[in-house]
Every structure is written in C-alpha cells, then in structure tokens.
Amino acid sequence: MPSTAINLGLSNLFLRKGLLTEETLSSAISESRKTKRTLVSTLVATKKLSAREIAELCYEEYGTPLLDLSEYDVKNIPEDLLNKKLIDKHKCLPLFKRGNRLYIASSDPTNISALEDFQFSLGLHAEAILVEDDKLSQAVEKVLEDDLSSLDLSGVDEEALAGMEVAETERNDEPEGDSSDDAPIVIYINKILTDAIRKGASDLHFEPYEKRYRIRFRIDGILHEVSEPPVNLAGRISARLKVMSKLDIAERRVPQDGRIKMKLSRTKSIDFRVSTLPTIWGEKIVMRILDSSSAQLGIEKLGYEDEQRLLYEEMLAKPQGMILVTGPTGSGKTVSLYTGLNILNTEERNISTAEDPVEINLEGVNQVHINLKAGLTFASALRSFLRQDPDVVMVGEIRDLETAEIAIKAAQTGHLVLSTLHTNSAAETLTRLVNMGVPGYNIASSVNLIIAQRLARRLCPECKEPEDVPQAELVKLGFTEQDIATGFTVYKPVGCEFCSGGYKGRVGVYEVMKMSDEIARTIMEGGNSLQIANQAKEQGMNDLRQSGLLKVVQGVTSIAEINRVTSFN
C-alpha cells in the first residue's frame, strides 16, 4: 500500500484547518487501506475534498512550487527517468532533471519516502513539485498504460485469447516484467496469431527499427503491414514469442529456431516455425504457419490441369524412380510433395523423409529432422533410410553431389524417391544435376518426372471485373490464336471486403515434364536446357507461361499476376 495512505502530516493539517472531522478522516484512511490508494486520492474520489482545494492548501502550508500538470506533455519525460514500478507504487511522476536534481510531481509534498526511493533509484537529489491529484492520476495512468493501450485489442474476446493453449511451452523462463503487467501483451500476441490464421497468412514478420516497430503478414505471397505497436514494447513482444517457442530469452546475440504448437480448440491446432535474428535495433522474429490441413488437400485442388495431374499420379504409382519438384522458395513445393506422400501413405508402404526442417507432421510417415551440427545431413539420413527397408523416400532438397548420387542409386535400386531442387524450370533441373557432376546416363535412367511450379494469386470471385484487352496485345502476351478464338473474358482485380487487393487464395501454375526417350538421349548427348525444353514442348508439354495463360483463359487469375510470376520472351 502506498505510504501516503496514512500520512500523519496531511491528516493533522486537514484536522487543524477544520476541513475534516476525525470520524471522516478515520473513514478515509480505512478506505485508502482497502483500495490501496493514497489518502489524497481517496479524499478526492469520495468527494470529501477537491483536488484543487488540497493542492492550494499544501502550497500555502509548505511553500512547494505548484504546477498545472494539464499543461505538461508527459511524452516529453526522458525515458531514463520512467521507473514504472516506483511511479505505480507512490503515484508520483518524475518530470525532468536539472543538473543532479530530479523534480517529481506529487499531490502530497510530505511523502518523503517517495522522494527517497526515486533518489536512491536514479542517483539524483529528488525535489517535489505540487500538482492536483486528479491530473496526476491521469498522467500516471497515461505513462503506465500508454504503451499497452495503443495495442490493437479491439473486437477480441480477451478471456478466450488469454486462455488459448500453447502446447508444451511451460517453463521457468518468463518475459521481463510482472506477469500481470504482461497480460495485454499475451492477449495482443494471441490476437496477432489468430488474425494471421484467419486471414490465411503464410508468414508473420515482427520487425524492430530505430523509431518504429512493425508487424507484417505474408498473404498470398505478398507482405502487408497489419500493426505498428510502440517501439518500446519490442523487448516484451520478442520475449513473449521466445517463451512460447521455448527459446532462451536471455540470448539476444545469436539466431535461434523454435516452434509453437497452438491449440485453437480440442480438435484444431496450428504449428508455427519460429526464427529469431539479431539486428541492430533488436531481434527480428519470423514465424511460418504450418497448417497440416494444407497437406491434406486433394491433388485436384492444387491447380494441376487434367493431363498434368494424371501424369503426376501415374509416376507416383511406379515402384521406383525419381520425382523432382522444382521452383523458388515459397512456390508451393512442400505442399506438392506432401500431397504426393499422402497418396502413397498406405499400410503397405514404408515411407521415410529427411527434411530441414520438418514442417508438417504426417501420421504414418517416418520424418527425420536434419541436424547439421550433429552430423545428420541429407546424405547420411538417406544412407540410413536404405538400411531401413524403405519403399518411398523423400529428401527435402538435393543440395550437393553426394546427396544426388545416393538419391539416384536409391531410385535405381527399387525405391521411389521424391525430392526438390531450386531451379527455374523443369529443363534446368536436369542440367543442374549434370553440373553437380551426376553422369547423364544416371539421370536418364533414374528420373521419371520433373514438376516446375509457381504460385499465382486467385482473383476474388466477389469483385473481379472484365478487362478490355486488345487482340493484338493478347497475341504479344503469348495467347494462341486458338485461345483468342474461344472469345474468353480477361478479368482484373478490384478489391472488396472479402479479399486482399482483389485476390483471395493462390493456385499452382505447373510445368510437368516426363522423361522420354528423346529427352534422355538429349541429356546423354550433352544437350543444354533450351534443347531439352524444346524437346519437351514438341511432346506436348505446357511451360510455366503457357500454363499461367491458361489460368487467365479460365478466369482464375489476371494477366498482371501471371506476368509477375512467370517470364515471357
């Protein structure tokens, strides 16, 4: 309880001046003890005396300088003076310092213990400045709650969000500060996470800068700023996220990786992969949403054209060989692979995967998390798999010759191998393997199928509008005369309450190339990627651009979006 609640100096002053009776004063002191407020605040709240009346009385009695606090902007108070624990304890407010003197706003100039505490804490000689109690209370509340009150907690069920379960994250580490003080931070973070899930975000970025802090969501492949909390909450936000991720909150100098499993209900949970990165203004934290339901999508929902889908399913049905999925980061390769694994995941098959990291847990699949520090690489994991009687093997990425050679050997010895590479097209994938040092004959005899892919944003069906594009322009863009003859409608994004900038969701754009005898011969003769691509097109393969334009003809996406995700020469 604040020491001023039973201040005898003020009590005697009120009695001596005849402003209060002993009975009224005793009642006020008792009330102040119950409510843990100062005596002055209790008298003002119960309207026994006005704040102005008490301030003028103290000014006359003690000669303490009197200040109208409503004319003072508390935002001008230097950050190094704001000891919030002492401000909350004594209901006093340090205003400024001159030399080695600290001037503290107080409604009770006899509150010596407050001055001593501030003096000891800040190492400055403390002096009181008299202010009206009601204005002081407002200023103290603003200083204590200004940071948290600016957090966007509108429209949230605080009890529900505060009670959301974070599975298996209980530990002794706590964020800086009192747990009760951090309740708004807990609710705010939970709200941000649930907003991200509701809006279909794939990644969340928490970014500190010198004078601002921003939070962005990646929605349909594009980053959008969604919140800008006060910059001085950066430490508390990162501490909360690190506690949820079971990371070391005391370590801020090196990157850390963690994971959060958030239970939204008894049957629904979402995983977040968390990565921290020290920057010059604090720790940037990026969270990847790993929704296992995305791996349960049927292959027909991914955007494959009928011929492409049938080709993928045909190669998945083969007992051996290699299927490679290629494309840049964020192009949907993981979902394509997991969709294939779900098709293969039956009681009769033994499936093992090596991933860095394991993003989505699949029941019935033996998933291994690569650990380079411990010596568990893709190559070493793959060697172990081959001693575990596998039917299907998935390697997260072929990064080097050693991994490529083991994967190819597995594909040649009766195993179905699925993997990824970071190349721009199906044809470039084959030449990349050659450049790694894999002999052309091994590639030709082991690779069954290559899928190159991109993700394009879908037009919102609620607001998309027809766009008038001249026929000559359509020809320049790559549409065939056959496409134009159908009289299809080109749509453009508009934007409405149901979407983000006219787009809602994404669809895959694919280039599916089957290894044929002609392509195998071109590889073994040392052909380049252009020759391989031309050979595949002669066999009827649609490249990424053609597949994208087909999505425009179907009214799924816009010309601008296909221009963004595919190139056209």
Coordinates of C-alpha atoms in Angstrom, one line a residue:
M1 CA 0.0 0.0 0.0
P2 CA 1.3 3.5 -0.8
S3 CA 2.9 5.1 2.2
T4 CA 0.9 8.3 1.8
A5 CA -2.4 6.5 2.6
I6 CA -1.8 7.0 6.3
N7 CA 0.3 10.2 6.1
L8 CA 0.0 11.8 9.5
G9 CA 1.3 15.2 8.3
L10 CA -1.5 15.7 5.9
S11 CA -4.0 14.2 8.4
N12 CA -3.1 16.7 11.1
L13 CA -3.2 19.5 8.5
F14 CA -6.8 18.7 7.5
L15 CA -7.9 18.5 11.1
R16 CA -6.1 21.7 12.1
K17 CA -7.7 23.6 9.2
G18 CA -11.1 22.2 10.1
L19 CA -11.6 20.7 6.7
L20 CA -12.3 17.2 8.0
T21 CA -13.7 15.7 11.2
E22 CA -11.8 12.9 13.0
E23 CA -14.6 10.5 12.0
T24 CA -14.4 11.5 8.4
L25 CA -10.6 11.3 8.3
S26 CA -10.6 7.9 10.0
S27 CA -13.1 6.6 7.5
A28 CA -11.0 7.9 4.6
I29 CA -7.8 6.3 6.0
S30 CA -9.6 3.0 6.3
E31 CA -10.9 3.3 2.8
S32 CA -7.4 4.1 1.4
R33 CA -6.0 1.0 3.1
K34 CA -8.8 -1.2 1.5
T35 CA -8.4 0.3 -2.0
K36 CA -4.6 0.7 -1.8
R37 CA -4.8 4.3 -2.9
T38 CA -3.2 7.4 -1.3
L39 CA -5.1 9.4 1.2
V40 CA -5.3 12.3 -1.1
S41 CA -6.7 10.2 -3.9
T42 CA -9.3 8.6 -1.6
L43 CA -10.5 12.1 -0.4
V44 CA -10.8 13.3 -4.0
A45 CA -12.5 10.1 -5.1
T46 CA -15.1 10.2 -2.3
K47 CA -15.5 14.0 -2.8
K48 CA -14.6 14.9 0.8
L49 CA -12.2 17.5 -0.7
S50 CA -11.4 18.6 -4.2
A51 CA -8.0 18.1 -5.8
R52 CA -7.6 21.8 -6.3
E53 CA -8.5 22.6 -2.7
I54 CA -5.9 20.1 -1.4
A55 CA -3.2 21.5 -3.8
E56 CA -3.8 25.1 -2.7
L57 CA -3.8 24.2 1.0
C58 CA -0.4 22.3 0.6
Y59 CA 1.0 25.2 -1.4
E60 CA 0.1 27.7 1.4
E61 CA 1.3 25.4 4.2
Y62 CA 4.6 24.0 2.8
G63 CA 5.5 26.5 0.0
T64 CA 6.1 23.8 -2.5
P65 CA 6.0 25.0 -6.1
L66 CA 2.6 24.4 -7.7
L67 CA 2.3 23.2 -11.4
D68 CA -0.7 22.8 -13.6
L69 CA 0.0 19.3 -14.9
S70 CA -2.6 19.5 -17.7
E71 CA -0.2 21.9 -19.5
Y72 CA 2.6 19.4 -19.3
D73 CA 3.1 16.8 -22.0
V74 CA 4.2 13.6 -20.3
K75 CA 5.6 12.3 -23.6
N76 CA 8.4 14.8 -23.0
I77 CA 9.6 12.9 -19.9
P78 CA 13.0 11.4 -20.6
E79 CA 12.8 7.6 -20.9
D80 CA 15.6 7.0 -18.4
L81 CA 13.5 8.7 -15.6
L82 CA 10.5 6.5 -16.0
N83 CA 10.9 3.9 -13.3
K84 CA 7.4 2.5 -13.7
K85 CA 7.5 0.3 -10.6
L86 CA 8.2 3.4 -8.4
I87 CA 5.7 5.5 -10.3
D88 CA 3.0 2.9 -9.7
K89 CA 4.0 2.3 -6.1
H90 CA 4.0 6.0 -5.0
K91 CA 1.7 7.5 -7.6
C92 CA 4.3 10.2 -8.3
L93 CA 5.8 11.2 -11.6
P94 CA 9.4 12.3 -12.3
L95 CA 9.1 15.2 -14.8
F96 CA 12.6 16.5 -15.6
K97 CA 16.1 16.9 -14.2
R98 CA 18.4 19.9 -14.0
G99 CA 22.0 19.1 -13.1
N100 CA 21.8 16.5 -10.4
R101 CA 18.3 17.5 -9.2
L102 CA 15.2 15.5 -10.1
Y103 CA 11.8 17.2 -10.0
I104 CA 8.9 14.9 -9.1
A105 CA 5.2 15.7 -9.5
S106 CA 3.3 14.8 -6.3
S107 CA -0.1 15.6 -4.8
D108 CA 1.4 15.1 -1.3
P109 CA 4.6 17.1 -0.6
T110 CA 5.1 15.3 2.7
N111 CA 5.6 12.0 1.0
I112 CA 9.3 11.8 1.9
S113 CA 9.6 8.0 1.2
A114 CA 8.7 8.5 -2.4
L115 CA 11.4 11.1 -2.8
E116 CA 13.9 8.9 -1.1
D117 CA 13.0 5.9 -3.3
F118 CA 13.4 7.9 -6.6
Q119 CA 16.6 9.5 -5.3
F120 CA 18.1 6.1 -4.5
S121 CA 17.0 4.5 -7.8
L122 CA 18.1 7.3 -10.1
G123 CA 21.0 8.6 -8.2
L124 CA 19.7 12.2 -8.2
H125 CA 18.6 14.6 -5.5
A126 CA 14.8 14.5 -5.6
E127 CA 12.5 17.5 -5.0
A128 CA 8.7 17.6 -5.1
I129 CA 6.6 19.8 -7.3
L130 CA 3.0 20.1 -6.2
V131 CA 0.2 19.1 -8.6
E132 CA -3.5 18.4 -8.4
D133 CA -4.3 14.8 -7.6
D134 CA -6.8 14.1 -10.3
K135 CA -4.5 15.5 -13.0
L136 CA -1.6 13.5 -11.5
S137 CA -3.7 10.3 -11.6
Q138 CA -4.4 10.8 -15.3
A139 CA -0.8 11.5 -16.1
V140 CA 0.4 8.4 -14.1
E141 CA -2.2 6.2 -15.8
K142 CA -1.1 7.5 -19.2
V143 CA 2.6 6.8 -18.5
L144 CA 1.9 3.3 -17.1
E145 CA -0.6 2.2 -19.7
D146 CA 0.3 4.3 -22.8
D147 CA 2.3 1.5 -24.4
L148 CA -0.2 -1.2 -23.9
S149 CA -3.3 0.9 -24.5
S150 CA -2.1 1.6 -28.0
L151 CA -2.1 -2.1 -28.8
D152 CA -5.0 -3.1 -31.1
L153 CA -7.2 -5.3 -28.9
S154 CA -10.5 -4.2 -30.5
G155 CA -13.1 -6.8 -31.0
V156 CA -11.3 -9.6 -29.1
D157 CA -12.7 -12.0 -26.6
E158 CA -9.9 -11.3 -24.0
E159 CA -10.8 -14.3 -21.9
A160 CA -10.8 -16.6 -24.8
L161 CA -7.5 -15.3 -26.2
A162 CA -5.8 -15.2 -22.8
G163 CA -6.8 -18.8 -22.3
M164 CA -5.6 -20.2 -25.6
E165 CA -3.3 -23.1 -25.0
V166 CA 0.3 -23.2 -26.2
A167 CA 1.2 -26.8 -26.1
E168 CA 4.3 -27.9 -24.1
T169 CA 5.8 -24.5 -23.7
E170 CA 5.6 -24.3 -19.9
R171 CA 9.0 -23.4 -18.5
N172 CA 10.5 -21.3 -15.8
D173 CA 11.7 -18.6 -18.1
E174 CA 9.3 -15.6 -18.1
P175 CA 9.2 -12.4 -20.1
E176 CA 10.7 -9.3 -18.5
G177 CA 8.3 -7.7 -16.1
D178 CA 5.5 -8.8 -13.9
S179 CA 3.2 -11.5 -15.4
S180 CA 0.1 -9.4 -14.6
D181 CA 1.7 -6.4 -16.4
D182 CA 2.2 -8.6 -19.5
A183 CA -1.4 -9.8 -19.7
P184 CA -2.2 -7.3 -22.5
I185 CA 1.0 -8.5 -24.4
V186 CA -0.2 -12.1 -24.1
I187 CA -3.7 -11.1 -25.4
Y188 CA -2.2 -9.0 -28.2
I189 CA 0.2 -11.7 -29.4
N190 CA -2.6 -14.3 -29.4
K191 CA -4.8 -11.9 -31.3
I192 CA -2.0 -11.3 -33.9
L193 CA -1.5 -15.1 -34.3
T194 CA -5.3 -15.8 -34.7
D195 CA -5.6 -12.8 -37.1
A196 CA -2.9 -14.3 -39.2
I197 CA -4.6 -17.7 -39.3
R198 CA -8.0 -16.2 -40.1
K199 CA -6.5 -14.1 -42.9
G200 CA -4.7 -17.1 -44.4
A201 CA -1.2 -15.7 -43.9
S202 CA 1.8 -18.0 -44.5
D203 CA 4.4 -16.0 -42.6
L204 CA 4.4 -13.3 -39.8
H205 CA 7.3 -10.8 -39.6
F206 CA 8.0 -8.9 -36.3
E207 CA 10.4 -6.2 -37.1
P208 CA 12.1 -3.6 -34.8
Y209 CA 13.6 -0.4 -36.2
E210 CA 15.1 2.7 -34.5
K211 CA 11.8 4.7 -34.3
R212 CA 9.1 2.2 -35.1
Y213 CA 8.1 -1.5 -34.8
R214 CA 6.0 -3.1 -37.4
I215 CA 4.2 -6.4 -37.9
R216 CA 3.6 -7.8 -41.4
F217 CA 1.7 -10.8 -42.7
R218 CA 2.6 -12.5 -46.0
I219 CA -0.8 -13.2 -47.5
D220 CA -1.0 -14.9 -50.9
G221 CA 2.7 -14.3 -51.3
I222 CA 2.7 -10.6 -50.7
L223 CA 3.7 -8.8 -47.4
H224 CA 1.1 -6.5 -45.8
E225 CA 1.7 -4.3 -42.7
V226 CA -1.0 -5.1 -40.2
S227 CA 0.1 -3.5 -36.9
E228 CA 2.6 -0.9 -35.5
P229 CA 2.9 -1.3 -31.7
P230 CA 5.0 1.2 -29.8
V231 CA 8.7 0.6 -30.4
N232 CA 9.5 0.4 -26.7
L233 CA 7.4 -2.8 -26.5
A234 CA 9.8 -4.6 -28.8
G235 CA 11.6 -6.4 -26.0
R236 CA 8.4 -7.6 -24.3
I237 CA 6.9 -8.8 -27.6
S238 CA 10.1 -10.7 -28.6
A239 CA 10.4 -12.1 -25.0
R240 CA 6.8 -13.4 -25.1
L241 CA 7.3 -15.0 -28.5
K242 CA 10.5 -16.6 -27.4
V243 CA 8.9 -18.0 -24.2
M244 CA 6.1 -19.5 -26.4
S245 CA 8.8 -21.0 -28.7
K246 CA 10.8 -22.5 -25.8
L247 CA 13.8 -20.3 -26.8
D248 CA 16.4 -18.7 -24.5
I249 CA 15.1 -15.2 -23.8
A250 CA 18.4 -14.1 -22.3
E251 CA 20.3 -14.9 -25.5
R252 CA 19.9 -11.9 -27.9
R253 CA 23.2 -12.1 -29.8
V254 CA 22.8 -15.2 -32.0
P255 CA 19.9 -16.5 -34.1
Q256 CA 17.6 -19.1 -32.6
D257 CA 15.0 -21.5 -34.0
G258 CA 12.0 -22.8 -32.2
R259 CA 8.4 -24.0 -32.7
I260 CA 5.0 -23.2 -31.3
K261 CA 2.0 -25.5 -31.3
M262 CA -1.1 -23.5 -30.6
K263 CA -4.3 -25.3 -29.7
L264 CA -7.3 -23.4 -31.1
S265 CA -9.8 -26.0 -29.9
R266 CA -9.9 -29.6 -28.9
T267 CA -9.6 -30.8 -32.4
K268 CA -7.8 -28.0 -34.2
S269 CA -4.1 -26.9 -33.6
I270 CA -1.7 -24.9 -35.7
D271 CA 2.1 -25.1 -35.7
F272 CA 4.4 -22.1 -36.1
R273 CA 8.0 -22.4 -37.0
V274 CA 9.9 -19.5 -35.3
S275 CA 13.2 -18.0 -36.3
T276 CA 14.9 -15.1 -34.5
L277 CA 17.6 -12.9 -36.0
P278 CA 19.6 -10.2 -34.1
T279 CA 19.5 -6.9 -35.9
I280 CA 21.0 -3.5 -34.9
W281 CA 17.7 -2.4 -33.3
G282 CA 16.6 -5.7 -31.7
E283 CA 15.5 -9.2 -32.6
K284 CA 13.6 -9.7 -35.8
I285 CA 11.3 -12.7 -35.5
V286 CA 9.7 -14.5 -38.4
M287 CA 7.0 -17.2 -37.9
R288 CA 6.0 -19.6 -40.6
I289 CA 2.5 -21.0 -40.2
L290 CA 2.5 -24.8 -40.7
D291 CA -1.1 -25.9 -41.2
S292 CA -1.3 -29.6 -41.5
S293 CA -4.6 -29.3 -43.3
S294 CA -2.7 -27.9 -46.3
A295 CA -1.0 -31.3 -46.7
Q296 CA -4.4 -33.0 -46.7
L297 CA -5.6 -31.1 -49.8
G298 CA -6.6 -33.4 -52.7
I299 CA -4.4 -33.2 -55.7
E300 CA -7.3 -31.9 -57.7
K301 CA -7.4 -28.7 -55.6
L302 CA -3.8 -27.7 -56.3
G303 CA -4.4 -26.3 -59.8
Y304 CA -2.9 -29.1 -62.0
E305 CA -4.5 -29.3 -65.4
D306 CA -6.1 -32.8 -66.0
E307 CA -3.1 -34.0 -68.2
Q308 CA -0.6 -32.8 -65.6
R309 CA -2.4 -34.4 -62.7
L310 CA -2.8 -37.7 -64.4
L311 CA 0.9 -37.7 -65.3
Y312 CA 1.9 -37.0 -61.6
E313 CA -0.4 -39.7 -60.4
E314 CA 1.0 -42.2 -63.0
M315 CA 4.5 -41.6 -61.8
L316 CA 3.5 -41.9 -58.1
A317 CA 2.2 -45.3 -58.9
K318 CA 5.5 -46.5 -60.2
P319 CA 7.5 -48.7 -57.7
Q320 CA 10.8 -47.0 -58.4
G321 CA 12.4 -43.9 -60.0
M322 CA 12.7 -40.2 -59.0
I323 CA 10.2 -37.4 -59.0
L324 CA 11.7 -33.9 -58.7
V325 CA 9.7 -30.8 -57.7
T326 CA 11.5 -27.5 -58.5
G327 CA 10.9 -23.8 -58.1
P328 CA 12.0 -20.8 -55.9
T329 CA 11.3 -20.6 -52.2
G330 CA 7.6 -20.1 -51.5
S331 CA 6.4 -21.7 -54.7
G332 CA 4.5 -24.5 -53.0
K333 CA 6.9 -27.3 -53.5
T334 CA 6.3 -28.7 -50.0
V335 CA 2.6 -28.9 -50.5
S336 CA 3.1 -30.7 -53.8
L337 CA 5.4 -33.2 -52.2
Y338 CA 3.2 -33.8 -49.1
T339 CA 0.2 -34.3 -51.4
G340 CA 2.1 -37.0 -53.2
L341 CA 3.2 -38.6 -49.9
N342 CA -0.5 -38.6 -48.7
I343 CA -1.4 -40.5 -51.9
L344 CA 1.4 -43.0 -51.2
N345 CA 0.8 -43.2 -47.4
T346 CA -0.8 -46.7 -47.1
E347 CA -0.4 -49.6 -44.7
E348 CA 1.6 -51.5 -47.4
R349 CA 4.4 -48.9 -47.8
N350 CA 7.3 -47.9 -45.6
I351 CA 7.9 -44.1 -46.1
S352 CA 10.8 -42.1 -44.7
T353 CA 11.6 -38.4 -45.2
A354 CA 14.6 -36.2 -44.5
E355 CA 13.6 -32.6 -44.0
D356 CA 15.3 -29.3 -43.0
P357 CA 13.2 -28.6 -41.0
V358 CA 10.2 -31.0 -40.7
E359 CA 7.3 -28.6 -41.4
I360 CA 4.2 -30.7 -41.2
N361 CA 3.7 -33.9 -39.2
L362 CA 2.3 -36.7 -41.2
E363 CA 0.9 -39.7 -39.4
G364 CA 2.3 -43.0 -40.7
V365 CA 5.4 -41.3 -42.2
N366 CA 8.9 -41.6 -40.6
Q367 CA 10.1 -38.0 -40.6
V368 CA 13.7 -37.1 -39.8
H369 CA 14.8 -33.5 -38.9
I370 CA 18.2 -32.7 -40.4
N371 CA 20.8 -31.6 -37.8
L372 CA 24.0 -30.4 -39.5
K373 CA 25.7 -29.6 -36.1
A374 CA 25.2 -33.2 -35.1
G375 CA 26.4 -34.5 -38.4
L376 CA 22.9 -35.6 -39.6
T377 CA 22.9 -34.4 -43.2
F378 CA 20.6 -35.3 -46.1
A379 CA 23.2 -37.7 -47.4
S380 CA 23.7 -39.5 -44.0
A381 CA 20.0 -39.7 -43.4
L382 CA 19.5 -41.1 -46.9
R383 CA 22.1 -43.8 -46.3
S384 CA 20.3 -44.8 -43.1
F385 CA 17.0 -45.0 -44.9
L386 CA 18.4 -47.5 -47.3
R387 CA 19.1 -49.8 -44.4
Q388 CA 15.6 -49.4 -43.1
D389 CA 13.7 -51.4 -45.8
P390 CA 12.1 -48.4 -47.4
D391 CA 9.5 -48.3 -50.2
V392 CA 9.3 -44.5 -50.6
V393 CA 12.0 -41.9 -49.7
M394 CA 11.6 -38.2 -49.6
V395 CA 14.7 -35.9 -49.5
G396 CA 13.8 -32.3 -48.6
E397 CA 16.4 -30.9 -51.1
I398 CA 19.2 -32.2 -53.2
R399 CA 22.0 -29.7 -52.4
D400 CA 25.2 -31.5 -53.4
L401 CA 26.7 -34.3 -55.4
E402 CA 26.8 -36.7 -52.5
T403 CA 23.1 -36.4 -51.8
A404 CA 22.3 -36.6 -55.6
E405 CA 24.3 -39.8 -56.1
I406 CA 22.7 -41.6 -53.1
A407 CA 19.2 -40.5 -54.2
I408 CA 19.8 -41.7 -57.7
K409 CA 21.2 -45.0 -56.5
A410 CA 18.1 -45.4 -54.4
A411 CA 15.9 -44.7 -57.4
Q412 CA 17.7 -47.2 -59.5
T413 CA 17.5 -50.0 -56.9
G414 CA 13.8 -50.3 -56.4
H415 CA 12.8 -47.3 -54.4
L416 CA 10.5 -44.3 -55.3
V417 CA 12.4 -41.1 -54.4
L418 CA 10.8 -37.7 -54.1
S419 CA 12.9 -34.5 -53.8
T420 CA 13.3 -30.8 -54.7
L421 CA 15.8 -28.5 -56.3
H422 CA 15.9 -24.8 -56.6
T423 CA 15.8 -24.2 -60.3
N424 CA 13.6 -22.1 -62.5
S425 CA 12.3 -24.7 -64.9
A426 CA 12.0 -28.4 -65.4
A427 CA 14.7 -28.5 -68.2
E428 CA 17.1 -26.5 -66.0
T429 CA 16.7 -29.2 -63.3
L430 CA 18.3 -31.8 -65.5
T431 CA 21.3 -29.6 -66.4
R432 CA 21.7 -28.6 -62.8
L433 CA 22.2 -32.3 -61.9
V434 CA 24.7 -32.6 -64.7
N435 CA 26.6 -29.5 -63.5
M436 CA 26.7 -31.1 -60.0
G437 CA 28.6 -34.0 -61.5
V438 CA 25.9 -36.6 -62.0
P439 CA 26.6 -38.6 -65.2
G440 CA 23.9 -38.1 -67.9
Y441 CA 23.2 -41.8 -68.2
N442 CA 22.4 -42.0 -64.4
I443 CA 20.0 -39.0 -64.7
A444 CA 18.3 -40.6 -67.8
S445 CA 17.8 -43.9 -66.1
S446 CA 16.5 -42.7 -62.7
V447 CA 14.4 -39.5 -63.2
N448 CA 10.8 -40.2 -64.1
L449 CA 9.2 -36.8 -63.8
I450 CA 10.0 -33.2 -63.1
I451 CA 7.5 -30.6 -61.9
A452 CA 8.4 -26.9 -62.0
Q453 CA 5.9 -24.7 -60.3
R454 CA 4.9 -21.2 -59.1
L455 CA 2.0 -19.9 -57.1
A456 CA -0.3 -17.2 -58.6
R457 CA -2.9 -15.3 -56.6
R458 CA -6.5 -16.2 -57.4
L459 CA -8.9 -13.4 -58.4
C460 CA -11.6 -12.8 -55.8
P461 CA -14.8 -14.1 -57.3
E462 CA -16.9 -11.5 -55.4
C463 CA -15.3 -8.4 -57.1
K464 CA -13.3 -9.3 -60.2
E465 CA -14.3 -7.3 -63.3
P466 CA -13.8 -7.9 -67.0
E467 CA -10.8 -6.1 -68.5
D468 CA -10.8 -4.9 -72.2
V469 CA -7.5 -6.1 -73.7
P470 CA -6.9 -5.5 -77.5
Q471 CA -6.5 -8.7 -79.5
A472 CA -3.0 -7.6 -80.7
E473 CA -2.0 -7.2 -77.1
L474 CA -3.2 -10.7 -76.3
V475 CA -1.0 -12.1 -79.1
K476 CA 2.0 -10.2 -77.7
L477 CA 1.4 -11.6 -74.3
G478 CA 1.6 -15.2 -75.6
F479 CA -2.0 -16.2 -76.1
T480 CA -2.5 -18.6 -79.0
E481 CA -5.0 -18.0 -81.9
Q482 CA -6.9 -20.9 -80.6
D483 CA -7.3 -19.3 -77.2
I484 CA -8.4 -16.0 -78.7
A485 CA -10.9 -17.8 -81.0
T486 CA -12.8 -19.0 -77.9
G487 CA -13.7 -15.4 -77.0
F488 CA -12.6 -15.8 -73.4
T489 CA -13.0 -12.9 -70.9
V490 CA -10.0 -11.4 -69.2
Y491 CA -10.6 -10.3 -65.6
K492 CA -8.8 -7.8 -63.4
P493 CA -8.6 -7.4 -59.7
V494 CA -10.7 -4.7 -57.9
G495 CA -10.8 -5.3 -54.2
C496 CA -13.6 -5.7 -51.6
E497 CA -14.2 -6.6 -48.0
F498 CA -13.8 -10.3 -48.8
C499 CA -10.3 -10.2 -50.3
S500 CA -6.9 -8.5 -50.2
G501 CA -6.4 -6.2 -53.2
G502 CA -8.7 -8.1 -55.4
Y503 CA -7.1 -11.5 -54.8
K504 CA -8.1 -14.3 -52.5
G505 CA -6.1 -17.5 -52.2
R506 CA -3.5 -18.9 -54.6
V507 CA -3.4 -21.5 -57.3
G508 CA -0.4 -23.5 -58.6
V509 CA 1.0 -23.0 -62.1
Y510 CA 2.8 -26.0 -63.3
E511 CA 5.3 -27.3 -65.9
V512 CA 5.2 -31.1 -65.8
M513 CA 7.9 -32.9 -67.8
K514 CA 8.0 -36.6 -68.3
M515 CA 11.4 -38.2 -69.0
S516 CA 11.0 -39.6 -72.5
D517 CA 13.5 -41.5 -74.7
E518 CA 14.1 -38.3 -76.7
I519 CA 14.9 -36.2 -73.7
A520 CA 17.1 -39.0 -72.2
R521 CA 19.0 -39.0 -75.5
T522 CA 19.4 -35.3 -75.4
I523 CA 20.8 -35.4 -71.8
M524 CA 23.3 -38.2 -72.6
E525 CA 24.5 -36.2 -75.7
G526 CA 25.2 -33.2 -73.5
G527 CA 22.3 -31.1 -74.6
N528 CA 21.6 -27.8 -72.8
S529 CA 18.4 -26.8 -71.0
L530 CA 17.0 -24.9 -74.1
Q531 CA 17.3 -28.0 -76.2
I532 CA 15.6 -30.1 -73.5
A533 CA 12.8 -27.6 -73.1
N534 CA 12.2 -27.5 -76.9
Q535 CA 12.1 -31.3 -77.0
A536 CA 9.5 -31.4 -74.2
K537 CA 7.3 -28.8 -75.9
E538 CA 7.4 -30.9 -79.1
Q539 CA 6.0 -33.7 -77.0
G540 CA 3.1 -31.5 -75.8
M541 CA 4.4 -30.1 -72.5
N542 CA 3.0 -26.7 -71.5
D543 CA 5.7 -24.5 -70.0
L544 CA 5.0 -22.2 -67.0
R545 CA 4.0 -19.3 -69.1
Q546 CA 1.5 -21.3 -71.2
S547 CA 0.1 -22.9 -68.0
G548 CA -0.3 -19.4 -66.5
L549 CA -2.1 -18.0 -69.5
L550 CA -4.4 -21.0 -69.4
K551 CA -5.4 -19.9 -65.9
V552 CA -6.2 -16.4 -67.3
V553 CA -8.4 -18.0 -70.0
Q554 CA -10.2 -19.9 -67.2
G555 CA -10.8 -16.7 -65.3
V556 CA -8.8 -17.9 -62.3
T557 CA -6.2 -15.1 -62.3
S558 CA -5.2 -11.9 -64.0
I559 CA -2.7 -11.1 -66.7
A560 CA -0.8 -8.9 -64.3
E561 CA -0.4 -11.7 -61.8
I562 CA 0.9 -14.2 -64.5
N563 CA 3.3 -11.5 -65.7
R564 CA 4.5 -11.3 -62.1
V565 CA 5.2 -15.0 -61.5
T566 CA 6.3 -16.1 -65.0
S567 CA 8.7 -14.7 -67.6
F568 CA 7.9 -14.3 -71.3
N569 CA 10.4 -13.8 -74.1

